[in-house]
Tab-separated table of C-alpha atoms and ligand atoms in Angstrom:
chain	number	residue	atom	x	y	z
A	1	UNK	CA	16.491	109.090	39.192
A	2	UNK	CA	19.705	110.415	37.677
A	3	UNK	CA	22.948	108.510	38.878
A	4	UNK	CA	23.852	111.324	40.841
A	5	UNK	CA	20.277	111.322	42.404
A	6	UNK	CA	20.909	107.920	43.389
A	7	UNK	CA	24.186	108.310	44.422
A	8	UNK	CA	23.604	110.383	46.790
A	9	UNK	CA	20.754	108.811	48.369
A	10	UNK	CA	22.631	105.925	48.795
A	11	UNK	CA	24.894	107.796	50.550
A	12	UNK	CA	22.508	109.425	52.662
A	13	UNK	CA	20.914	106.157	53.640
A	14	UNK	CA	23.817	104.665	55.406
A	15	UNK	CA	25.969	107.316	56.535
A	16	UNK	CA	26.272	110.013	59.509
A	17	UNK	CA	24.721	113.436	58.582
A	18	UNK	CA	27.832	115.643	59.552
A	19	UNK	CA	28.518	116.755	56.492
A	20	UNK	CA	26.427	118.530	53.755
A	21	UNK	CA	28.282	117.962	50.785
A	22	UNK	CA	27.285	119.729	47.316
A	23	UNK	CA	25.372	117.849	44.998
A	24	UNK	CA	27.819	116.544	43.014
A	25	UNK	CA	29.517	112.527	42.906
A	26	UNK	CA	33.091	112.558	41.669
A	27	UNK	CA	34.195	109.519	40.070
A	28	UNK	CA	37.835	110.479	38.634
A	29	UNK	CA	40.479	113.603	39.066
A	30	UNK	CA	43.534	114.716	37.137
A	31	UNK	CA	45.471	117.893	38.030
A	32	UNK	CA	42.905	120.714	38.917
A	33	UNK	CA	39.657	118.514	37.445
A	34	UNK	CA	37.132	116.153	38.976
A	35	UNK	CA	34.809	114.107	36.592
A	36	UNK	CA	31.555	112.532	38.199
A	37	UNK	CA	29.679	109.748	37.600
A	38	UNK	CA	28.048	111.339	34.762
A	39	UNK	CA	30.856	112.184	32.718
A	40	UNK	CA	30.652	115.905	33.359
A	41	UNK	CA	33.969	117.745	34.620
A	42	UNK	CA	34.256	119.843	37.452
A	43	UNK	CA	37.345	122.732	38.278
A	44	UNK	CA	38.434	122.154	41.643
A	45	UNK	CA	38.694	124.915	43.076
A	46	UNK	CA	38.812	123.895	46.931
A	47	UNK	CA	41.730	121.258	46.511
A	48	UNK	CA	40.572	119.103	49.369
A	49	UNK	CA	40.898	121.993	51.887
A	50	UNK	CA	44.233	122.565	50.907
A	51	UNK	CA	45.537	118.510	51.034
A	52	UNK	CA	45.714	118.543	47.408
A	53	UNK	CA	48.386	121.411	46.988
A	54	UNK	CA	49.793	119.032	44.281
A	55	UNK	CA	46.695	118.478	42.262
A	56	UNK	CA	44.928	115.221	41.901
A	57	UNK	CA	46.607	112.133	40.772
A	58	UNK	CA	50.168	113.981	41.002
A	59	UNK	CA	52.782	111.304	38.593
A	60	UNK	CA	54.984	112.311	41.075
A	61	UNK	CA	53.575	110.966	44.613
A	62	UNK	CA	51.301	107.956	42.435
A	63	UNK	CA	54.749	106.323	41.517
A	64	UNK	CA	55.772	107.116	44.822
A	65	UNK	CA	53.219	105.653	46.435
A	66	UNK	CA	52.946	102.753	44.257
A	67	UNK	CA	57.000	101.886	44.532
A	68	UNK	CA	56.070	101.649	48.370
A	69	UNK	CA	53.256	99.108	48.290
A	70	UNK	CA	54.643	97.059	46.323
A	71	UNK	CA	57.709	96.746	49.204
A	72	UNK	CA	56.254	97.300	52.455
A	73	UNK	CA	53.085	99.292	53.989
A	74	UNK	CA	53.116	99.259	57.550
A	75	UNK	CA	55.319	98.227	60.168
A	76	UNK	CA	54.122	99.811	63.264
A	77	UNK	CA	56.553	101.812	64.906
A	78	UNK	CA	57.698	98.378	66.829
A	79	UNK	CA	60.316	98.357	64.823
A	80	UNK	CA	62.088	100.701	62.366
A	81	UNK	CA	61.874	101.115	58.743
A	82	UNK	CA	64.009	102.445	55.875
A	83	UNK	CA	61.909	105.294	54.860
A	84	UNK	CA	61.749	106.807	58.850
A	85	UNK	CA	64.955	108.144	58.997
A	86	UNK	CA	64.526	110.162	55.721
A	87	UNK	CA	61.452	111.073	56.396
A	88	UNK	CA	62.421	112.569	59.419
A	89	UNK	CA	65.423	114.131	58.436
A	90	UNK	CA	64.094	115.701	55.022
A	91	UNK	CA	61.014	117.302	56.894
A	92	UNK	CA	63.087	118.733	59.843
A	93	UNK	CA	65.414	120.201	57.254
A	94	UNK	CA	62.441	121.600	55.608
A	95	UNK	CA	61.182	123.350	59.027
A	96	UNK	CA	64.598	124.445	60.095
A	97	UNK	CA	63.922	122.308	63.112
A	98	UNK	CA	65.536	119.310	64.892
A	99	UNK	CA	62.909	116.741	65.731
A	100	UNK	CA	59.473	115.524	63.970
A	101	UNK	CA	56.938	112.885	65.688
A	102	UNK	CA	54.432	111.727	62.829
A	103	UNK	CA	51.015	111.352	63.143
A	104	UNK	CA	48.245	110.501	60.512
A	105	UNK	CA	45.251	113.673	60.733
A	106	UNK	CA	45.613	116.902	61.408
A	107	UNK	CA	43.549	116.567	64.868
A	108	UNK	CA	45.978	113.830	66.226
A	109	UNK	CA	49.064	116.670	65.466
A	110	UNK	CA	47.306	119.431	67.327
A	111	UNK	CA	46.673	116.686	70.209
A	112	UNK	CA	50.328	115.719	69.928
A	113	UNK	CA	51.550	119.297	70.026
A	114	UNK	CA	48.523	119.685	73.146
A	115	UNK	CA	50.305	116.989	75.020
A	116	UNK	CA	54.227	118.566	74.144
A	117	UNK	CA	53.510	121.631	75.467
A	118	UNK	CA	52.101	120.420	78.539
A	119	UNK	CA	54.776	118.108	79.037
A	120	UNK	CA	57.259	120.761	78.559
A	121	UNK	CA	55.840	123.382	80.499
A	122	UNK	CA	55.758	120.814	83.539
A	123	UNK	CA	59.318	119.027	82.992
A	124	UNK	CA	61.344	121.888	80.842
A	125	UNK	CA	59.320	125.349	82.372
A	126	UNK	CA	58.215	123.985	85.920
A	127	UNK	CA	54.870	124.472	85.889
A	128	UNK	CA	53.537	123.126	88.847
A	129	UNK	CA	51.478	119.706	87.892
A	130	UNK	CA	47.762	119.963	86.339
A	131	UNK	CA	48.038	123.954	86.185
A	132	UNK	CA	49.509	124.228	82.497
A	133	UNK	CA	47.267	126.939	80.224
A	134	UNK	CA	47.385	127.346	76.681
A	135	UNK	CA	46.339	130.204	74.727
A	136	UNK	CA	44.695	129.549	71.871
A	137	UNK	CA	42.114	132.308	69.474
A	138	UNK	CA	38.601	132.733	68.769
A	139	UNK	CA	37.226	131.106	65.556
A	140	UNK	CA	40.293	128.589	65.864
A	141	UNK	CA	39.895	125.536	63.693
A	142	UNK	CA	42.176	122.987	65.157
A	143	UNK	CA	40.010	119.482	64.213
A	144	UNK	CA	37.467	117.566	66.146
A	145	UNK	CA	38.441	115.649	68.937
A	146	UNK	CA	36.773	116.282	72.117
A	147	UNK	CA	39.770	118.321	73.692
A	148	UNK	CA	40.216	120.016	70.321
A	149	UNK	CA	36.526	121.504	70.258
A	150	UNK	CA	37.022	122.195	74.141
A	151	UNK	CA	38.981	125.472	73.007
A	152	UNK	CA	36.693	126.173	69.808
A	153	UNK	CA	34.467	129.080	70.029
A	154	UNK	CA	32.340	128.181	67.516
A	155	UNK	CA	29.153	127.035	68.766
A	156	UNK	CA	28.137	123.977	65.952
A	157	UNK	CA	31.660	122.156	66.687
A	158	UNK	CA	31.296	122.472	70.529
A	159	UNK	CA	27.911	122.329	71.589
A	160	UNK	CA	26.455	118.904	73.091
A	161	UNK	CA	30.356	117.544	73.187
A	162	UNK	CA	31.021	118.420	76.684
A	163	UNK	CA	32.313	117.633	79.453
A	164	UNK	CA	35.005	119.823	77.985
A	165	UNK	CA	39.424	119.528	78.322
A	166	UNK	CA	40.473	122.402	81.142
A	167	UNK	CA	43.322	124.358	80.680
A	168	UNK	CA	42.795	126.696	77.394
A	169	UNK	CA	41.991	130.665	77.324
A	170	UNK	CA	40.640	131.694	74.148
A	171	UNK	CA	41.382	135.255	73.400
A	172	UNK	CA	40.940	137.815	70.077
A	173	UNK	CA	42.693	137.081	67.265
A	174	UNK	CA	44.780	139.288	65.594
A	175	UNK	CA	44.755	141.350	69.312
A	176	UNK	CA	48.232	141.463	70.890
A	177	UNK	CA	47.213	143.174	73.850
A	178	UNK	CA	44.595	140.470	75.175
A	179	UNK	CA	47.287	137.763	74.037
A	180	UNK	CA	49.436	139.608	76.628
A	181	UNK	CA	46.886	140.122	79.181
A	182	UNK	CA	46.253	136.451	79.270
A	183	UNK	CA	49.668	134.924	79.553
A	184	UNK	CA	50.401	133.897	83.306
A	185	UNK	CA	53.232	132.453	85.278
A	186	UNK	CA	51.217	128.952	83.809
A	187	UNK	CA	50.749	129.537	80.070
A	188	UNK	CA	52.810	126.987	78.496
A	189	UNK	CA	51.965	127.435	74.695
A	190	UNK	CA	50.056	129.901	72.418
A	191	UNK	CA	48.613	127.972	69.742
A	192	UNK	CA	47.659	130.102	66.426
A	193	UNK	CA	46.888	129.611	63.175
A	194	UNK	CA	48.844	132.070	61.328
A	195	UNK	CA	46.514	132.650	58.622
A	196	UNK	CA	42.641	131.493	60.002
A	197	UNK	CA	41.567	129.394	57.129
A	198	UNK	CA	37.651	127.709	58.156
A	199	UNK	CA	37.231	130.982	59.804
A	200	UNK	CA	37.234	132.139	56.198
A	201	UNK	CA	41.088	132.658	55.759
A	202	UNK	CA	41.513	135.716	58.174
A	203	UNK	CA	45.097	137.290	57.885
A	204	UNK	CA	46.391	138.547	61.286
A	205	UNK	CA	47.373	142.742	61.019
A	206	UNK	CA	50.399	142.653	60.053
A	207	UNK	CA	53.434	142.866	63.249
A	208	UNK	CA	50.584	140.656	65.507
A	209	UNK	CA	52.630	136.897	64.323
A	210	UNK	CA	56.471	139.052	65.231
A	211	UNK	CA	54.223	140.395	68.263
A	212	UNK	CA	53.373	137.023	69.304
A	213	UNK	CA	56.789	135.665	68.795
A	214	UNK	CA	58.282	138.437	71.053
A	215	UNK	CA	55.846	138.025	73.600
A	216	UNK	CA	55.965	134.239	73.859
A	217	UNK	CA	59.924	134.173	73.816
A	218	UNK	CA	60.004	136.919	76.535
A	219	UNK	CA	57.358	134.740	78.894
A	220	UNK	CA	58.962	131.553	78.161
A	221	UNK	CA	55.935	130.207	76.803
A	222	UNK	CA	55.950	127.875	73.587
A	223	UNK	CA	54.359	129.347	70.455
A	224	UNK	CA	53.010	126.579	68.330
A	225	UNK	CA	51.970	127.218	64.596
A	226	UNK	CA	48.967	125.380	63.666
A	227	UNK	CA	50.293	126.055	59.588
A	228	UNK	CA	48.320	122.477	58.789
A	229	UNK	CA	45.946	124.394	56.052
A	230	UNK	CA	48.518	127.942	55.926
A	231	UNK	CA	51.484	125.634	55.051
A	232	UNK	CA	53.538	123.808	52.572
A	233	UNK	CA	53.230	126.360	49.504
A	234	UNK	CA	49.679	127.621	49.968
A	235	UNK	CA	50.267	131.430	50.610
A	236	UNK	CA	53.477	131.404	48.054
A	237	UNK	CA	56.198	130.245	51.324
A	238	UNK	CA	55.998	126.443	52.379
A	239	UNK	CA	55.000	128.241	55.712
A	240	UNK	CA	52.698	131.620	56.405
A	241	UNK	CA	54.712	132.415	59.228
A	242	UNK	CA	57.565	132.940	56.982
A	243	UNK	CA	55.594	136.250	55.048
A	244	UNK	CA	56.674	138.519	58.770
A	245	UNK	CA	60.263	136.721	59.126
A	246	UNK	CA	58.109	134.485	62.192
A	247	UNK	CA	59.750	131.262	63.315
A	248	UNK	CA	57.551	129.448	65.927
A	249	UNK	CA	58.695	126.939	68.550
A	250	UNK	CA	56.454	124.199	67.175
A	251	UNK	CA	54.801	123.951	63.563
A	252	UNK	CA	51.825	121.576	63.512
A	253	UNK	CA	51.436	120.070	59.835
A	254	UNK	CA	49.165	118.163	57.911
A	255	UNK	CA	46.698	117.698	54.852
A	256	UNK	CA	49.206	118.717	51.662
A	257	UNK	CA	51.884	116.796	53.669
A	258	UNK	CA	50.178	113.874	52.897
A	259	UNK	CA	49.815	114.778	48.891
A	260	UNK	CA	46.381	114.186	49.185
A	261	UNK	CA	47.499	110.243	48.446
A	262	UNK	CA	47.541	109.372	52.355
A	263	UNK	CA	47.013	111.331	56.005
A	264	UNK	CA	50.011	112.271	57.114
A	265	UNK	CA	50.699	114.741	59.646
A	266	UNK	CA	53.611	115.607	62.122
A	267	UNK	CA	54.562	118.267	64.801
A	268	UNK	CA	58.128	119.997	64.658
A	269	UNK	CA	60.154	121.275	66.704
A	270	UNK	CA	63.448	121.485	68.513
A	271	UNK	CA	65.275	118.927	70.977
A	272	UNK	CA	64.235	121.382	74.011
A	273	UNK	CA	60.615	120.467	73.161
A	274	UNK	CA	60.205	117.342	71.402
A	275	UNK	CA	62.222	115.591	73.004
A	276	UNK	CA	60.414	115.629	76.402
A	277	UNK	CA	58.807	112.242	75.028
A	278	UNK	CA	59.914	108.937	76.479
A	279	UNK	CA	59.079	105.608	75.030
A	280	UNK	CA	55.811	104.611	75.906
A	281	UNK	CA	54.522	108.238	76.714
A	282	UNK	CA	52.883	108.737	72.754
A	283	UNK	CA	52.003	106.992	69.635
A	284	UNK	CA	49.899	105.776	67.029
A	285	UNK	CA	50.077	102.689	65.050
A	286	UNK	CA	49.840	104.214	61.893
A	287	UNK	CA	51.982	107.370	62.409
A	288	UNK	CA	55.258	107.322	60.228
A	289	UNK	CA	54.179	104.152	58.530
A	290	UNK	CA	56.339	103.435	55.659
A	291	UNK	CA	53.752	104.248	53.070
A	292	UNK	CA	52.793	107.664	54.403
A	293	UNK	CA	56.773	108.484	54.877
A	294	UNK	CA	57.351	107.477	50.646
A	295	UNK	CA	54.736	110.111	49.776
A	296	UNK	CA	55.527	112.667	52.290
A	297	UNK	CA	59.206	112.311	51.090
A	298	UNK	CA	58.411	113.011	47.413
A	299	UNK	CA	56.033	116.142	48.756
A	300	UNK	CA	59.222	117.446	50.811
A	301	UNK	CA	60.850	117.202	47.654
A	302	UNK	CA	58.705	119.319	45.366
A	303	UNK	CA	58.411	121.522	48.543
A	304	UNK	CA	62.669	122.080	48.602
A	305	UNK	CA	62.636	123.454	44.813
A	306	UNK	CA	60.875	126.444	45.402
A	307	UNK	CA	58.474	125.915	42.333
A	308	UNK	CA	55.319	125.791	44.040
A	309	UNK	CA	55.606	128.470	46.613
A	310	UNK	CA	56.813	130.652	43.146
A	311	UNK	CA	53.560	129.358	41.305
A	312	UNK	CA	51.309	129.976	44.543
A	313	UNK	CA	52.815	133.571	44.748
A	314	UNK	CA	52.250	134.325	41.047
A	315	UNK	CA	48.792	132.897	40.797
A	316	UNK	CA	48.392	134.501	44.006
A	317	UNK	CA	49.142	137.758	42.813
A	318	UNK	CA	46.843	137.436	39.967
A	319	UNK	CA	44.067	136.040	41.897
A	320	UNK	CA	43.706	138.915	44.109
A	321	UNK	CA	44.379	141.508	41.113
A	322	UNK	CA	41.295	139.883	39.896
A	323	UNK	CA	38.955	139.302	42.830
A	324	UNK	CA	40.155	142.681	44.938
A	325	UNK	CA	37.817	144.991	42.810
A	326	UNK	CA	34.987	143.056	43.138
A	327	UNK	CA	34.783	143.808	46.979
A	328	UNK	CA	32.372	146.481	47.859
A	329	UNK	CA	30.774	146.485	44.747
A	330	UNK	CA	27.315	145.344	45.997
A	331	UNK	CA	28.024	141.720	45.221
A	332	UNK	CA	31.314	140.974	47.788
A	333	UNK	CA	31.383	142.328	50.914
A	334	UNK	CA	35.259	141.898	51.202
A	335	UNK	CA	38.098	139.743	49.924
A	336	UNK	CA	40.849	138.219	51.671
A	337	UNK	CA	44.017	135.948	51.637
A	338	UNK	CA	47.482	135.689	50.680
A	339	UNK	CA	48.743	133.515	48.019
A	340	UNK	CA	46.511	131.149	46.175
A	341	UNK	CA	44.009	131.391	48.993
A	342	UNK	CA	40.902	133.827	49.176
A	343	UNK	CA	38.102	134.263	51.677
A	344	UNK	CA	35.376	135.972	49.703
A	345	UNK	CA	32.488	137.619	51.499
A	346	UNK	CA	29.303	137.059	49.654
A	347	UNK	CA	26.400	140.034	49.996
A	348	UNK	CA	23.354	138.681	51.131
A	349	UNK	CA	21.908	140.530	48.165
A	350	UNK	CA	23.520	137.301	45.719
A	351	UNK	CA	22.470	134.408	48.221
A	352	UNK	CA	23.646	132.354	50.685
A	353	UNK	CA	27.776	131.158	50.509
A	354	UNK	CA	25.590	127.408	49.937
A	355	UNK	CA	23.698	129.504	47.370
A	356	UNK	CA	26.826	130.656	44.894
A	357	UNK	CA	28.631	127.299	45.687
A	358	UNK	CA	25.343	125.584	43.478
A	359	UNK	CA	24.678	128.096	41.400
A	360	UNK	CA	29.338	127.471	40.664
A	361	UNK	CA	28.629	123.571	40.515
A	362	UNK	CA	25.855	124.429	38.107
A	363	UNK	CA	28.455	126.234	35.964
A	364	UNK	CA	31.349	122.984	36.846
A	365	UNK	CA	32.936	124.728	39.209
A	366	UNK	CA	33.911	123.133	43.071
A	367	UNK	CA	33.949	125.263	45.982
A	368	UNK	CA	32.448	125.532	49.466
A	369	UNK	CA	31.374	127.906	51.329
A	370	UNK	CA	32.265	128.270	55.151
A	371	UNK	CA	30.305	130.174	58.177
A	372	UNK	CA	27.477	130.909	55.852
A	373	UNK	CA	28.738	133.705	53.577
A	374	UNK	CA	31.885	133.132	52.362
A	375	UNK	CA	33.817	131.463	49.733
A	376	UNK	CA	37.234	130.281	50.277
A	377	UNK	CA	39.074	129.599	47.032
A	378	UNK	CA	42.040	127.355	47.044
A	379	UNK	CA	42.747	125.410	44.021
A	380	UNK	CA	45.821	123.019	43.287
A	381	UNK	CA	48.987	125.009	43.177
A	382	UNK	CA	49.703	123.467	40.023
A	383	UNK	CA	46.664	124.834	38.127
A	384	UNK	CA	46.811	126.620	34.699
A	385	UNK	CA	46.736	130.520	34.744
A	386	UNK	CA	44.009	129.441	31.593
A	387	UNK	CA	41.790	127.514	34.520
A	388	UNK	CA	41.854	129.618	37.004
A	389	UNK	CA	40.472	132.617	34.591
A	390	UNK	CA	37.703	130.039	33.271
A	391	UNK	CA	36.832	129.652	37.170
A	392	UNK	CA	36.980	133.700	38.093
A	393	UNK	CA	34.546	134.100	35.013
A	394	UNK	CA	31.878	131.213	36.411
A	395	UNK	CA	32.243	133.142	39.517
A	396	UNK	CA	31.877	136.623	38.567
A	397	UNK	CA	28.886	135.023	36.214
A	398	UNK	CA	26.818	133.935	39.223
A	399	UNK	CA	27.489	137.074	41.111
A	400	UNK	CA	26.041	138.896	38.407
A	401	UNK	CA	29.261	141.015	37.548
B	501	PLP	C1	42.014	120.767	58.666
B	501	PLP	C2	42.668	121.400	59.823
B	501	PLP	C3	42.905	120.697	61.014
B	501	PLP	C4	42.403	119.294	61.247
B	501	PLP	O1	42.928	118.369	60.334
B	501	PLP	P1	42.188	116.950	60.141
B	501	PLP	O2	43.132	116.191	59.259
B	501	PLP	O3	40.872	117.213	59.498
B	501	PLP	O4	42.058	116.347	61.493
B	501	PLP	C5	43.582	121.340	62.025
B	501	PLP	N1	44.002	122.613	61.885
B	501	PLP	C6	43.791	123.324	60.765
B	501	PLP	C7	44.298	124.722	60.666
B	501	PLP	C8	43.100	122.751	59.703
B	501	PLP	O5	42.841	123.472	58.607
């Protein structure tokens, strides 16, 4: 047995089967790499799902991070600390908002924004009690608790999980008139991701996000911007909904918040909203912890020069220059994205989306494939122009074109 042969069967001896992860055992990372146990380096082109905006092993958030453990790590939100306020502060600025609650995943900030705009729509809108709705789209991805895969439409994340949450309508995406035929004198939120990422990064037609925005200010209903894979530099603006002049009542954030160093994740919002929380009401021992706000501070910071979002627009630009051709040219069915993110739809004719993500780690190149026949590419903002060419050419290699 190789090492990686045994690595992995040690992994598969002791661990829950709910993933299917690539044949591949990563020891080390630097910037856009990943070297496994075997010495031999990998490009990363999938950046951890988009929690590794910042590349692997970022100076920048290490020193961070390290400064903070060597003062304090936790203190439980029993008591304050002196990176809260900051952290707070800096990340409203950052969302044009007034108020941020932390969390740690992604899941718990869709929960937390769940519970917000129930809470508001019964204190703030008047909804009478247990009758709040939210809105929410088919193929969401919103994480995997049990009221999160309530709303999902996608039959693997929901079936065998029930009984499921009440009180969410799940309605076309990208289709403004069944948005508006669903919203009722109960709807308290419409929760969207503005660009559909594990659905295999769908962009909305363009005027459906202002569409929504109308609609949900004229029916006093909350519209909450899941932007936890869309955001913080991905699709060249720290947030999608920025590309049609869209500012949402709520942003829900995650993964690249946390720099890829720690989980970090927060909703946003104004006074009106979040501040329908009493003491007591929400929480989590781990949320806004002093380590987690040290990163996140350092991410807000490369967020507020601009460089990124100008790198992920660029790189963006030339990405899709490079991939658009290849769609409907026998080997991609049809490419999609905006910024340094592309769903690319495999033709049957080249394999399986599992198929061209081994034939890509053959060649040291990292993706994965989602819903069977696509690719999503989504590599560190920070990679070269150089890297990214090296990975186009491994993929246009195993495509055959
Ligand atoms: C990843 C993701 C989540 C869930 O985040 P976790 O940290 O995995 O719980 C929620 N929404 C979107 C849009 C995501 O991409």
């Amino acid at each position: 047995m190789t090492s990686t042969e045994r690595g992995i069967a040690a992994a598969e001896a002791h661990s829950a089967h709910n993933y299917h992860p690539l044949p591949v055992v990563v020891a080390t990372a630097e910037g856009a790499w990943m070297t496994d146990v075997t010495g031999r380096r990998y490009l990363d082109l999938l950046a951890g799902y988009s929690a590794l905006n910042f590349g692997h092993g970022n100076r920048r958030l290490l020193d961070a991070a390290r400064a903070q453990l060597e003062r304090v790590t936790l203190t439980s939100r029993a008591f304050h600390h002196d990176r809260f306020a900051d952290f707070c502060t800096r990340l409203a600025e950052l969302c044009g908002m007034e108020l941020v609650l932390p969390m740690n995943t992604g899941a718990e900030a869709v929960e937390t924004a769940v519970k917000t705009a129930r809470k508001w729509g019964y204190r703030v809108k008047g909804v009478p009690d247990g009758r709040a709705k939210i809105i929410v789209a088919d193929n969401n991805f919103h994480g995997r608790t049990t009221t999160i895969v309530s709303f999902s439409t996608d039959p693997e994340a929901r079936a065998d999980f029930g009984p499921y949450t009440p009180g969410f309508e799940s309605v076309p995406y990208g289709d403004l008139a069944a948005l508006a035929a669903a919203v009722d004198e109960h709807t308290v939120a419409v929760l969207l991701e503005p660009i559909q990422g594990e659905a295999g990064v769908l962009v909305p037609p363009t005027g459906y996000l202002p569409g929504v925005r109308k609609l949900t200010r004229d029916r006093d209903v909350l519209f909450i911007a899941d932007e936890i894979q869309s955001g913080l530099g991905r699709t060249g603006r720290t947030f999608a909904c920025e590309h049609e002049d869209v500012v949402p009542d709520v942003y829900v954030l995650g993964k690249a918040l946390g720099g890829g160093v720690v989980p970090v994740s927060a909703v946003v919002s104004s006074r009106e909203v979040l501040g329908v929380f009493a003491p007591g009401e929400h929480g989590s021992t781990f949320g806004g912890n002093p380590l987690a706000c040290a990163v996140a501070l350092e991410v807000i910071a490369m967020l507020r020069t601009g460089e990124f979002q100008q790198r992920a627009t660029e790189l963006g630009a030339h990405l899709h220059h490079e991939l658009g051709p290849l769609a409907g040219g026998g080997a991609v069915d049809a490419v999609r994205g905006r910024g340094l993110w592309a769903g690319v739809d495999i033709n049957p004719s080249r394999g399986s989306g599992r198929a061209v993500s081994e034939r890509l780690l053959a060649r040291g190149v990292l993706v994965k494939e989602t819903h069977g026949a696509t690719i999503r590419i989504a590599p560190p903002l920070m990679i070269s122009k150089a890297d990214l060419d090296w990975g186009l050419d491994q993929l246009r290699h195993v495509l055959g074109v």
